[in-house]
CSV table of C-alpha atoms in Angstrom, one decimal:
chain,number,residue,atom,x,y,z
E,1,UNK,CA,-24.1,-13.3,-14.8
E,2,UNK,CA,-23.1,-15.7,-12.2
E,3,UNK,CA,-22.2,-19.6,-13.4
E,4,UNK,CA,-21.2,-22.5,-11.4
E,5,UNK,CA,-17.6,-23.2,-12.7
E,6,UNK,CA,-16.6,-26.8,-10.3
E,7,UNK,CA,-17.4,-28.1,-7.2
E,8,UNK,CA,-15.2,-28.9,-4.6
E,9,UNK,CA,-14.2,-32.7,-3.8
E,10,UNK,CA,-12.0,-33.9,-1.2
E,11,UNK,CA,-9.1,-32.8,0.0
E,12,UNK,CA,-5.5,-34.1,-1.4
E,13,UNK,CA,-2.5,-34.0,0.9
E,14,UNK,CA,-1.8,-32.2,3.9
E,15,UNK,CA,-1.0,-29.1,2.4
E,16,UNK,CA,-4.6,-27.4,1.8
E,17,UNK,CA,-5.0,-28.7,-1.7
E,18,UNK,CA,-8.5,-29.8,-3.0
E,19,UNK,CA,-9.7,-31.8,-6.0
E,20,UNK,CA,-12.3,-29.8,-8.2
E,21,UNK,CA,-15.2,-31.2,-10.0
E,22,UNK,CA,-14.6,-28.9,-13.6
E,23,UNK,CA,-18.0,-27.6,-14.7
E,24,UNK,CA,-16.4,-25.2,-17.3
E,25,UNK,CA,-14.9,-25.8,-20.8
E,26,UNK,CA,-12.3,-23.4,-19.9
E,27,UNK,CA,-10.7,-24.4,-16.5
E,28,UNK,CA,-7.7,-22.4,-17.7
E,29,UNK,CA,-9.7,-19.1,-18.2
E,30,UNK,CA,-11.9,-19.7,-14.6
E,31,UNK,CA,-9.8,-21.6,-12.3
E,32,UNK,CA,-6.1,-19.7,-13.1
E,33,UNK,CA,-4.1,-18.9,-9.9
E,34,UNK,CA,-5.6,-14.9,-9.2
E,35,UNK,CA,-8.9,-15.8,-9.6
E,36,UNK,CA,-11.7,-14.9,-7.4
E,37,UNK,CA,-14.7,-17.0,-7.2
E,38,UNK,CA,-17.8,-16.8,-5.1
E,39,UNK,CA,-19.2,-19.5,-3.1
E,40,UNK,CA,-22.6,-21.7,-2.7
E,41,UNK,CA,-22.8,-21.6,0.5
E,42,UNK,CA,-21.9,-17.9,-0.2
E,43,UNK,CA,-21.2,-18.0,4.2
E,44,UNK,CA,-17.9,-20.2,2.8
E,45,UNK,CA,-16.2,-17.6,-0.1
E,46,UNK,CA,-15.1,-15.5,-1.6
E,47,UNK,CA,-12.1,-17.7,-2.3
E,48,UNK,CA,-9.0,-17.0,-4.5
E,49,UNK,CA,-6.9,-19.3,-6.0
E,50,UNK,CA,-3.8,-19.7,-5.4
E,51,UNK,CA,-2.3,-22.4,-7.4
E,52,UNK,CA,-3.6,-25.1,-9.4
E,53,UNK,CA,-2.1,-28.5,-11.0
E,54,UNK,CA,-3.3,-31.6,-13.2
E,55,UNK,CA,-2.8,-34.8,-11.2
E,56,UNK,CA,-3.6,-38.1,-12.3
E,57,UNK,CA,-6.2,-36.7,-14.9
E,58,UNK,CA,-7.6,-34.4,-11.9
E,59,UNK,CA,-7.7,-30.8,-11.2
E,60,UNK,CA,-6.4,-29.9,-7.9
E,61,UNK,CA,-6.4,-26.4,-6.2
E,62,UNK,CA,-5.2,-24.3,-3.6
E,63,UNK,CA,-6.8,-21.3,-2.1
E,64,UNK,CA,-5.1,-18.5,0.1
E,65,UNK,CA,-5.6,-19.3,3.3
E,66,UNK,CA,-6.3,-23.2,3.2
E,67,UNK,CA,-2.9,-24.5,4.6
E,68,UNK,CA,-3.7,-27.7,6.1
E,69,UNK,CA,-5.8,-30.9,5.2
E,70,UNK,CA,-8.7,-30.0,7.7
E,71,UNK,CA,-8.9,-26.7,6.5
E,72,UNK,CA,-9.1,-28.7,2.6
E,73,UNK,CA,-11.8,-31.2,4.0
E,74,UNK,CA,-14.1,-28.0,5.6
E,75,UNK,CA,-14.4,-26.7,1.8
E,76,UNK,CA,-15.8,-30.2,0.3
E,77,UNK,CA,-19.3,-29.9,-1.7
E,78,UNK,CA,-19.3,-26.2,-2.1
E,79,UNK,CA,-19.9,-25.3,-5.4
E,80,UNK,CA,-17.2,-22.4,-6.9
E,81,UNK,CA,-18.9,-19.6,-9.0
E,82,UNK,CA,-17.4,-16.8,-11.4
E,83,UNK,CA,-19.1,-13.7,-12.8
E,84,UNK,CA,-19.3,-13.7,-17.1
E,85,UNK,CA,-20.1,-11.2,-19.4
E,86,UNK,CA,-23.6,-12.5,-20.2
E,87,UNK,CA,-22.5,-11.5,-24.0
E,88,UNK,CA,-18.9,-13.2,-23.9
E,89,UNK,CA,-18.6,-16.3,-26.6
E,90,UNK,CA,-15.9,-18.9,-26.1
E,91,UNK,CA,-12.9,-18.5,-27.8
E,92,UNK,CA,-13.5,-21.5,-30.2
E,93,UNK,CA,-15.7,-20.8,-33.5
E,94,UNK,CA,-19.2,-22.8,-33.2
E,95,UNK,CA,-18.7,-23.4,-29.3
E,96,UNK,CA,-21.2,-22.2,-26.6
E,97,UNK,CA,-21.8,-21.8,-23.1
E,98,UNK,CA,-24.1,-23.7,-21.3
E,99,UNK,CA,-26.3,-21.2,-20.3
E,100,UNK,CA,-26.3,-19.7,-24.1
E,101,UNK,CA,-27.8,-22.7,-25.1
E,102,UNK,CA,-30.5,-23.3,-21.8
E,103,UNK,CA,-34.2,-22.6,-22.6
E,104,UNK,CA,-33.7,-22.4,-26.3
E,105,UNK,CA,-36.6,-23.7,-28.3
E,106,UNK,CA,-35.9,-26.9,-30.6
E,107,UNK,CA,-37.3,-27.0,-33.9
E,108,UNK,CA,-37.2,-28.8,-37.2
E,109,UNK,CA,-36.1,-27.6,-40.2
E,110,UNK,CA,-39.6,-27.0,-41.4
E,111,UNK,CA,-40.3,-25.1,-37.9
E,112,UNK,CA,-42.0,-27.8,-36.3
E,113,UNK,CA,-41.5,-27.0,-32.7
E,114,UNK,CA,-40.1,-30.2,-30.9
E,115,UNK,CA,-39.5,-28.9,-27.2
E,116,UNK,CA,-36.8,-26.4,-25.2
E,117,UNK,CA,-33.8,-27.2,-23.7
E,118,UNK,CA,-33.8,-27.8,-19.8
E,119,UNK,CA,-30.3,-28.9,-19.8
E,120,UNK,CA,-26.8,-29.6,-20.7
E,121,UNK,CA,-25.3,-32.8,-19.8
E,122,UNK,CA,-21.5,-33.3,-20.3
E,123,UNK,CA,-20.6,-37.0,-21.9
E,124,UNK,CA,-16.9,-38.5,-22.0
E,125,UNK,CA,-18.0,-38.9,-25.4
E,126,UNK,CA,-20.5,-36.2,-26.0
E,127,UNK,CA,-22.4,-33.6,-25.0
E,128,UNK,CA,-26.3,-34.1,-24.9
E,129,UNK,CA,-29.3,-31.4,-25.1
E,130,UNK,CA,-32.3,-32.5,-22.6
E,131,UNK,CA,-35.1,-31.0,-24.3
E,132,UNK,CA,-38.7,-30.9,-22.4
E,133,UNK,CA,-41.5,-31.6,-24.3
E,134,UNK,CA,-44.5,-29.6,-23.7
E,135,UNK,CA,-46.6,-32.8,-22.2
E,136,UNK,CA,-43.2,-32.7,-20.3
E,137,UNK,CA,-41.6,-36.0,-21.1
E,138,UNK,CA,-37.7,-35.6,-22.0
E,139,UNK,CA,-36.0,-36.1,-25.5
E,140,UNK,CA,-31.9,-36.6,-25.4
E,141,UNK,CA,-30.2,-34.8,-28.5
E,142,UNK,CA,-26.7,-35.4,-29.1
E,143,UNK,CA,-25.0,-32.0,-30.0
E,144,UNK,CA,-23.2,-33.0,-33.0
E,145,UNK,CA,-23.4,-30.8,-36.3
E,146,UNK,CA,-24.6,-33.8,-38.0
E,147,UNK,CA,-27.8,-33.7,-36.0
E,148,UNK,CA,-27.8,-29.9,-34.5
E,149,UNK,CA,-27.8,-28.1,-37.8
E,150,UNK,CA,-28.3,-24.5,-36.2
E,151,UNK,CA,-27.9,-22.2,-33.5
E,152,UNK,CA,-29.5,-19.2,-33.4
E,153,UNK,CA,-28.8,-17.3,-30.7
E,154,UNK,CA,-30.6,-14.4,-32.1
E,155,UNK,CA,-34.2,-16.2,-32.2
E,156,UNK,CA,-33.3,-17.9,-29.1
E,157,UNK,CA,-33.5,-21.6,-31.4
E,158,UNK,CA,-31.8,-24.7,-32.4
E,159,UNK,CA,-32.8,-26.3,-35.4
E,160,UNK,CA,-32.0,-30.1,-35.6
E,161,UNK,CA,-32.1,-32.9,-38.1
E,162,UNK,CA,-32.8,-36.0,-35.7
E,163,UNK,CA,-32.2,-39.5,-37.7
E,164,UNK,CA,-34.9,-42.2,-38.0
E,165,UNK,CA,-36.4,-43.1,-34.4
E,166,UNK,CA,-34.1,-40.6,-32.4
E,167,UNK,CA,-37.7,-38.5,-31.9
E,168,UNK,CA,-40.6,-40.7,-33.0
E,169,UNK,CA,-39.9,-44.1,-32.0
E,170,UNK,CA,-42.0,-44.4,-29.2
E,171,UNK,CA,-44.7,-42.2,-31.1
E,172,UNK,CA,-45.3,-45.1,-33.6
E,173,UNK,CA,-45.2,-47.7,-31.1
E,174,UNK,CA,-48.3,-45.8,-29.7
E,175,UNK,CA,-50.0,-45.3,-32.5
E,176,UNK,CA,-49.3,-48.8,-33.9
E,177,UNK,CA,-51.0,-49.7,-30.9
E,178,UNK,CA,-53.5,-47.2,-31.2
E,179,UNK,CA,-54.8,-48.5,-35.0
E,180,UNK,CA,-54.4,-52.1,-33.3
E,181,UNK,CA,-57.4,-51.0,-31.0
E,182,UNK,CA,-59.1,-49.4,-33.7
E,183,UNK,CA,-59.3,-52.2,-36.0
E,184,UNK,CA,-60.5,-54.4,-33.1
E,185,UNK,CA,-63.1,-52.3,-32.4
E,186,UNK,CA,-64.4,-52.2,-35.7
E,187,UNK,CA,-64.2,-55.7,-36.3
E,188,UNK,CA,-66.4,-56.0,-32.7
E,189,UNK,CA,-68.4,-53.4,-33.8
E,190,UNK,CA,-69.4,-52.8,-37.9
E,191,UNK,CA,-70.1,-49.6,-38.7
E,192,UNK,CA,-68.3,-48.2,-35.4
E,193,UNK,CA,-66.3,-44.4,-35.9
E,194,UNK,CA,-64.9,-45.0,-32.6
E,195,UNK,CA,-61.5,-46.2,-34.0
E,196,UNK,CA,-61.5,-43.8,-37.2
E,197,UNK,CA,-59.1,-41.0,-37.7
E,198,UNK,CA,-56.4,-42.6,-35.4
E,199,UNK,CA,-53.7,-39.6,-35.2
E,200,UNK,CA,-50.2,-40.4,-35.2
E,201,UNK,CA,-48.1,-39.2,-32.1
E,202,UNK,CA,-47.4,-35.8,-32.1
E,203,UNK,CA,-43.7,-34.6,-32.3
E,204,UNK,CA,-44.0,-32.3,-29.2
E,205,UNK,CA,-43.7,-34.2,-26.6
E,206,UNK,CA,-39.8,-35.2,-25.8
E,207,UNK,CA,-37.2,-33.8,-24.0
């Protein structure tokens, strides 16, 4: 399986080194010196590392055969990608890959379906699940074990505990708005159904 590991920024210096946009949790496993990474544009790789360094907070590479700042600039944008075992788990107990954890469904305890994951977005602070609905709006769940209960790779699911409001908040402004319109109606109209048997939002349609 191929995954995007960084993505190439500008170049630093006049010596053919390039800052790198990290899109892996191990930088140290996919971006060592030796490594061999394909390229999107694929026209532009494969390219192998030569030797990397932390400055100011930022990665910065060199690949064989980039000597020079122009050659640097040329490789800006292009995304690097490395080839992993599709069945390889991180080294750290209770982590995952990103693409471990795409298109798994989310569910509540009870098995009440709330959406599938579309995407992985990587916080400072934390990492969020975007989780489509299935009337497609989106639903932001913090991965935290306090809220993320589960992950079952085996049933292809992740079973949360969302607090008060993190799901339904917008649900009961809707259906407070809803039972507003219904007891209008029957005050215009006595003896009207049209506002009975409101339903309250369903809990399948977040992110």
């Amino acid at each position: 399986m191929q995954l995007v590991v960084a993505r190439i920024g500008r170049a630093h210096g006049i010596k053919g080194e390039v800052t790198v946009e990290v899109r892996t949790d191990e930088p140290e496993l996919r971006l060592g010196p030796g490594a061999v990474l394909a390229t999107d544009p694929a026209s532009a790789g494969p390219l192998t590392i030569q030797t990397g360094r932390v400055h100011s907070g930022r990665l910065l590479l060199r690949f064989e055969g980039v000597a020079d700042r122009n050659a640097a600039e040329a490789l800006r944008n292009i995304l690097l990608i490395a080839d992993v075992d599709p069945d390889e788990m991180p080294e750290e107990e209770d982590e995952y890959y990103d693409h471990q954890l795409m298109d798994l469904d989310v569910v509540l305890a009870d098995g009440t379906e709330i959406g599938v994951i579309s995407e992985i977005s990587h916080l400072p602070s934390q990492d969020l699940f975007i989780v489509e609905r299935p009337d497609g709006s989106e639903l932001m769940i913090p991965f935290v074990s306090e809220i993320v209960t589960e992950i079952d790779l085996e049933n292809q699911r992740a079973v949360i505990d969302p607090p008060p409001g993190l799901i339904d908040d917008s649900e009961a402004v809707v259906a407070s708005a809803r039972d507003a319109e219904a007891e209008g109606a029957d005050e215009a109209h006595p003896g009207s159904d049209s506002g009975s048997g409101s339903e309250p939002g369903s809990d399948k349609d977040a992110s």
